PDB file of C-alpha atoms in Angstrom:
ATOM      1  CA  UNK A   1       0.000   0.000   0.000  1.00 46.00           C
ATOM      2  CA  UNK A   2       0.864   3.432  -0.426  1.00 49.00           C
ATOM      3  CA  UNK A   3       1.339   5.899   2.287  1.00 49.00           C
ATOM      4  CA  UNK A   4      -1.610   7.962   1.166  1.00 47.00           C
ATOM      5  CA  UNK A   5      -3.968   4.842   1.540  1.00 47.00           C
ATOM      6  CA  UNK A   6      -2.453   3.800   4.769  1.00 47.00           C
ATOM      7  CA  UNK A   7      -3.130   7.381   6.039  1.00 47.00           C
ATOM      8  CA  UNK A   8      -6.978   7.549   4.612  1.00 46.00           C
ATOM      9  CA  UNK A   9      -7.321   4.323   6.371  1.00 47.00           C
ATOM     10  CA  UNK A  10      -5.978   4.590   9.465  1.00 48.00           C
ATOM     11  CA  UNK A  11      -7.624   8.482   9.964  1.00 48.00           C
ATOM     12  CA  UNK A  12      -4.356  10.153   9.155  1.00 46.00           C
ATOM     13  CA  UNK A  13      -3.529  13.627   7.907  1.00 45.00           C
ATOM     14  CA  UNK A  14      -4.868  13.139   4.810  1.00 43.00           C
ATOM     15  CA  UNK A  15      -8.392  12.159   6.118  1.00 42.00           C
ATOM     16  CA  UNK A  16      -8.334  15.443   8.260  1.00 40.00           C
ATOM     17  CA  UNK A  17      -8.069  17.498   5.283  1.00 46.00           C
ATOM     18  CA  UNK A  18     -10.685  15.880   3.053  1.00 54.00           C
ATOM     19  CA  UNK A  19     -12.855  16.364   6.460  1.00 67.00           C
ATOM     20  CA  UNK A  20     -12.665  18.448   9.299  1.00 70.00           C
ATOM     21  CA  UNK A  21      -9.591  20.827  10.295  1.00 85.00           C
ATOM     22  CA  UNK A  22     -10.504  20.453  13.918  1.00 87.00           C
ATOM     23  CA  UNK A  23     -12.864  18.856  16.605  1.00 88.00           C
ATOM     24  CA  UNK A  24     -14.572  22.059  16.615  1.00 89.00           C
ATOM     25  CA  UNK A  25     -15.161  21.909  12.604  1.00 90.00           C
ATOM     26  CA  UNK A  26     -15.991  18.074  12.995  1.00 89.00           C
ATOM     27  CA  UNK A  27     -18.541  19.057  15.715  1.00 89.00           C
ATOM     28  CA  UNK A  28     -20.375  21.380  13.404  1.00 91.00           C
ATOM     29  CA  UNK A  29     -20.375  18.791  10.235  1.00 91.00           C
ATOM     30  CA  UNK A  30     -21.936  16.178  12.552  1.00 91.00           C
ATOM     31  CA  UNK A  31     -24.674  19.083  13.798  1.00 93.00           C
ATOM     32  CA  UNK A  32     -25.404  19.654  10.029  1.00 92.00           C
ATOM     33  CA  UNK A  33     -25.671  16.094   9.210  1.00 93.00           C
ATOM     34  CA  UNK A  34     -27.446  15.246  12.089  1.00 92.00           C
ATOM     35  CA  UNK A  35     -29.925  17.796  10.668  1.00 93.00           C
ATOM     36  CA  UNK A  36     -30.177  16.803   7.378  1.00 93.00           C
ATOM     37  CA  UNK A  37     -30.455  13.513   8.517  1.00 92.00           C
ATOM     38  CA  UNK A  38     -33.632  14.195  10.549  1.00 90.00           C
ATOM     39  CA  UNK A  39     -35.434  16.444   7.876  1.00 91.00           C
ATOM     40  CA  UNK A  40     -35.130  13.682   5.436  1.00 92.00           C
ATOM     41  CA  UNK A  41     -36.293  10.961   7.930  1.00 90.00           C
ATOM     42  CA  UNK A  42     -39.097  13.601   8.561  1.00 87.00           C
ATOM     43  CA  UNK A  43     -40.093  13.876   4.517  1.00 87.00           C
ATOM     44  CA  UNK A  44     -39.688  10.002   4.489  1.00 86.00           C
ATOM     45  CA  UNK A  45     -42.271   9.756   7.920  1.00 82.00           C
ATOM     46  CA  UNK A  46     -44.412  12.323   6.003  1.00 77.00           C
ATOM     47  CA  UNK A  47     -44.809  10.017   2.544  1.00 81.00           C
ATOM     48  CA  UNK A  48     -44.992   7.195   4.307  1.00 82.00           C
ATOM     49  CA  UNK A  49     -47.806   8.679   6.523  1.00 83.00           C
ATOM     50  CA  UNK A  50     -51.228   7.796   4.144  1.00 85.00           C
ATOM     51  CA  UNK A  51     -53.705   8.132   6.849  1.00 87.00           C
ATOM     52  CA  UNK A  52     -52.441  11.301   7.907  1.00 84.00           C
ATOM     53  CA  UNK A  53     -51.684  12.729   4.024  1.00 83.00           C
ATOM     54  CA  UNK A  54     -55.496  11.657   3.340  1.00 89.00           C
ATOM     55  CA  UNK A  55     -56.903  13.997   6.340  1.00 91.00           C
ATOM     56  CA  UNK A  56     -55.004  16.868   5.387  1.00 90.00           C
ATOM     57  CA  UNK A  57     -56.024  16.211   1.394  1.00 92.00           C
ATOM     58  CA  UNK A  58     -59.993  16.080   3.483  1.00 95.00           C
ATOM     59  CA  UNK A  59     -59.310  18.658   5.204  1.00 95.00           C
ATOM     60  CA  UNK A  60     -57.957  21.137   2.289  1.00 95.00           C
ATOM     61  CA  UNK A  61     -61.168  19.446   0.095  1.00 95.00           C
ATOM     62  CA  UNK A  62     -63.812  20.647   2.980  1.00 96.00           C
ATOM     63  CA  UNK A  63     -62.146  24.393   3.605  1.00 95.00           C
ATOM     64  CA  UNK A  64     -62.336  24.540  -0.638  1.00 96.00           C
ATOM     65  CA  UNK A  65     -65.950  23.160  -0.135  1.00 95.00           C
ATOM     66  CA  UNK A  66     -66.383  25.914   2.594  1.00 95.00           C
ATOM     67  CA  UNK A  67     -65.426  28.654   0.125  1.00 95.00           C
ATOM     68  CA  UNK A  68     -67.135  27.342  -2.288  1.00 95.00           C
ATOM     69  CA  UNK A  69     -70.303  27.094  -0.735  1.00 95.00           C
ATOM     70  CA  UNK A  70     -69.422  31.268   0.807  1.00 95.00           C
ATOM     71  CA  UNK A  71     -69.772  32.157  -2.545  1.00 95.00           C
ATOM     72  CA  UNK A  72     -71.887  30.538  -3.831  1.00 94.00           C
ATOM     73  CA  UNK A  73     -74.723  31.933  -1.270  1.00 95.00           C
ATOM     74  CA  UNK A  74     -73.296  35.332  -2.065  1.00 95.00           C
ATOM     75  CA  UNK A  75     -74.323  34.761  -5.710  1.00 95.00           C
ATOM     76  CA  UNK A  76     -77.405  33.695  -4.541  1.00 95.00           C
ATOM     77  CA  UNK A  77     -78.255  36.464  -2.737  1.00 95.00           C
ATOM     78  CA  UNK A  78     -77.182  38.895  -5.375  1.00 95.00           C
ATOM     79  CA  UNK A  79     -79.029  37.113  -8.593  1.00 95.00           C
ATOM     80  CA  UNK A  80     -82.210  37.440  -5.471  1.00 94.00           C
ATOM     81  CA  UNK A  81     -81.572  40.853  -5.561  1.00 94.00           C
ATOM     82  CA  UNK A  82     -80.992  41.034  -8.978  1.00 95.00           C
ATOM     83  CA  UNK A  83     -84.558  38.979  -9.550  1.00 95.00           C
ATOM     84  CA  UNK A  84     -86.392  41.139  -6.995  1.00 95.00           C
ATOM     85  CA  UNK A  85     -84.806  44.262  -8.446  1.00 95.00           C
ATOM     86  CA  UNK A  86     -86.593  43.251 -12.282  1.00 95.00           C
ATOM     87  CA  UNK A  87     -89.945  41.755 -10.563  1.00 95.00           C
ATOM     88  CA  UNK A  88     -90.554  45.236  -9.417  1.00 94.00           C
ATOM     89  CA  UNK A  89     -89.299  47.054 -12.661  1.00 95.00           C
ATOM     90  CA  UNK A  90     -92.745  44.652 -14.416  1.00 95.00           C
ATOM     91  CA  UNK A  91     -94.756  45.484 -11.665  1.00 95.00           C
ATOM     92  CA  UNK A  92     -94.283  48.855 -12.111  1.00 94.00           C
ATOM     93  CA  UNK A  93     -94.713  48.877 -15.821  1.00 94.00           C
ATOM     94  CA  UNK A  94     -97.342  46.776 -15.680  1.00 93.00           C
ATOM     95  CA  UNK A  95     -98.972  49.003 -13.231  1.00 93.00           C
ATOM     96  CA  UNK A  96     -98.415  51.675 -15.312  1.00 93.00           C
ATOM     97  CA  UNK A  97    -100.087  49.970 -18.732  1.00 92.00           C
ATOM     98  CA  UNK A  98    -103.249  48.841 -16.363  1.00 87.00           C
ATOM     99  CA  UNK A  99    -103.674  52.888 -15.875  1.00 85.00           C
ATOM    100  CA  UNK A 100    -103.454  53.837 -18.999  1.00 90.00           C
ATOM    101  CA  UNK A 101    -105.801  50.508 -20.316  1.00 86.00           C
ATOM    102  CA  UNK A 102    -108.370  52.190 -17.603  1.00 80.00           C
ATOM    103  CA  UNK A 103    -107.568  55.765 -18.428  1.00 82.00           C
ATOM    104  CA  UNK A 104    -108.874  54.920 -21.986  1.00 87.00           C
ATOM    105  CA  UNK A 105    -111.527  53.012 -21.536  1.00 85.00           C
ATOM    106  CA  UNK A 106    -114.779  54.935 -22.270  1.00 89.00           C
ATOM    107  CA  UNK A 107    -116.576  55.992 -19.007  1.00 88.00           C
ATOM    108  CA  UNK A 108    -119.847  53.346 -18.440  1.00 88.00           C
ATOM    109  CA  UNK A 109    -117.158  50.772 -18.870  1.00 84.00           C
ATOM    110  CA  UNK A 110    -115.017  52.387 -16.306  1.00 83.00           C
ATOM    111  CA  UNK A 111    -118.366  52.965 -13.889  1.00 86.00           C
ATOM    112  CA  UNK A 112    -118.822  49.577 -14.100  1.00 83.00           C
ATOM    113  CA  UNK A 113    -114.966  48.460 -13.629  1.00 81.00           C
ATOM    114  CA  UNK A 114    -115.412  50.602 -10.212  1.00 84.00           C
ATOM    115  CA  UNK A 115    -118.770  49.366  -8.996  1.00 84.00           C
ATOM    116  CA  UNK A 116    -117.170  45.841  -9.265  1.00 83.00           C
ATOM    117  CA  UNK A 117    -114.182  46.744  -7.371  1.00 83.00           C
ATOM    118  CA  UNK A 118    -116.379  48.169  -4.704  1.00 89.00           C
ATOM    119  CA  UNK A 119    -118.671  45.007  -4.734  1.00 88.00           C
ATOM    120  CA  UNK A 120    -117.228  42.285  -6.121  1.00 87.00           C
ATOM    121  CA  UNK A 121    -119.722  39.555  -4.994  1.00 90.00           C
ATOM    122  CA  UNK A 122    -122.469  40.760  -7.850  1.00 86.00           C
ATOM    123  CA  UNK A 123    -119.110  40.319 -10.382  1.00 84.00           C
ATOM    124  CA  UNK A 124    -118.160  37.117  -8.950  1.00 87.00           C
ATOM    125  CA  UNK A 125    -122.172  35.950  -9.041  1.00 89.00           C
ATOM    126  CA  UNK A 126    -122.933  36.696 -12.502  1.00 87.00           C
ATOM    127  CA  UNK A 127    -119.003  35.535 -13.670  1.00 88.00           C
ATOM    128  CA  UNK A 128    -120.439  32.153 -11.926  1.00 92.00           C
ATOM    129  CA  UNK A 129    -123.655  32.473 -14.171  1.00 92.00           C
ATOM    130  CA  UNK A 130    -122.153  33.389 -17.269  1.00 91.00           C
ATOM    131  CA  UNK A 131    -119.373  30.313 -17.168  1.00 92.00           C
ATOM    132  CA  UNK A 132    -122.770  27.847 -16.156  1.00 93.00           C
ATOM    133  CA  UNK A 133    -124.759  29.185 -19.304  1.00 91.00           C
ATOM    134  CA  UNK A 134    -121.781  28.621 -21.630  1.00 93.00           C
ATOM    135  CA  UNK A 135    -121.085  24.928 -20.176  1.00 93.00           C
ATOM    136  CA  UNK A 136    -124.922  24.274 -20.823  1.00 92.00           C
ATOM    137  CA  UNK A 137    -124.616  25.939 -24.297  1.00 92.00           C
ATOM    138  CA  UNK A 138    -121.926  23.931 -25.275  1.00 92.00           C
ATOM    139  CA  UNK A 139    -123.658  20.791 -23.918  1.00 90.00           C
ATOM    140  CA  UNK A 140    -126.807  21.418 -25.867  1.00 91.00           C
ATOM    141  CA  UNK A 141    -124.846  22.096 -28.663  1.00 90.00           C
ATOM    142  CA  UNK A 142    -122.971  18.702 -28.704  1.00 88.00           C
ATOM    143  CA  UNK A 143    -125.992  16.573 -28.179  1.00 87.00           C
ATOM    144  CA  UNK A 144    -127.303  18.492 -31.642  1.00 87.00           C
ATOM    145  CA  UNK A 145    -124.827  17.411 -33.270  1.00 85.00           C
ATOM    146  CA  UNK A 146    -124.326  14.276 -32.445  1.00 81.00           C
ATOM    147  CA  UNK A 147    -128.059  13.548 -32.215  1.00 69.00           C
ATOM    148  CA  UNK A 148    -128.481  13.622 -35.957  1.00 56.00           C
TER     149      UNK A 148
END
């Protein structure tokens, strides 16, 4: 052997310099290996750790969920408002076009709109009577014509 190998070997001089320079130096190599040692034992514990990767994969799945559903309600709430908002724009128009229908309608008509308003059991009696007298009409008018 050569004196280089003997002194690798036997922790001469020559190992020194590849390593540490002093016990102080070799203290602080071990520290940092000792170190990186334990964070890659730690990322090995982590993969290795299904149950626990699957409840923090839940657990991320159920705050997106949570967000989700947040906004979800809030565009509820504003296509409500937004609904409500256009409900009442027809309303109003339609409102509007029911006064002017009544507006233009010649004046006996009108009395008569009003006295129905103001009583509308007669209305509702002789609606009743009129919708009687049309389903006896048409009656009557089916037995003609099938009688012959």
């Amino acid at each position: 052997m050569d004196k280089s190998a003997n002194d690798h070997e036997s922790g001469g001089e020559a190992a020194r310099q590849v390593g540490a320079k002093g016990p102080d130096e070799l203290r602080e190599q071990i520290q940092r290996t000792r170190g990186e040692l334990g964070d890659t034992v730690e990322e090995l514990a982590g993969k290795a750790d299904v149950k626990g990767r699957a409840l923090a994969r839940a657990a991320d799945l159920r705050d997106k969920a949570g967000a989700m559903t947040v906004q979800l309600r809030s565009t509820a709430a504003q296509t409500g408002h937004t609904v409500q908002e256009k409900a009442h724009a027809v309303e109003h128009g339609l409102q509007h076009r029911a006064h002017t229908v009544e507006h233009n309608l010649p004046v006996p008509v009108r009395n008569a709109v009003e006295k129905g308003r103001r009583h509308p059991r007669p209305v509702l009696v002789a609606g009743v009577a009129a919708g009687a007298g049309a389903v006896v009409a048409v009656g009557v008018l089916r037995r003609r014509r099938h009688g012959r």
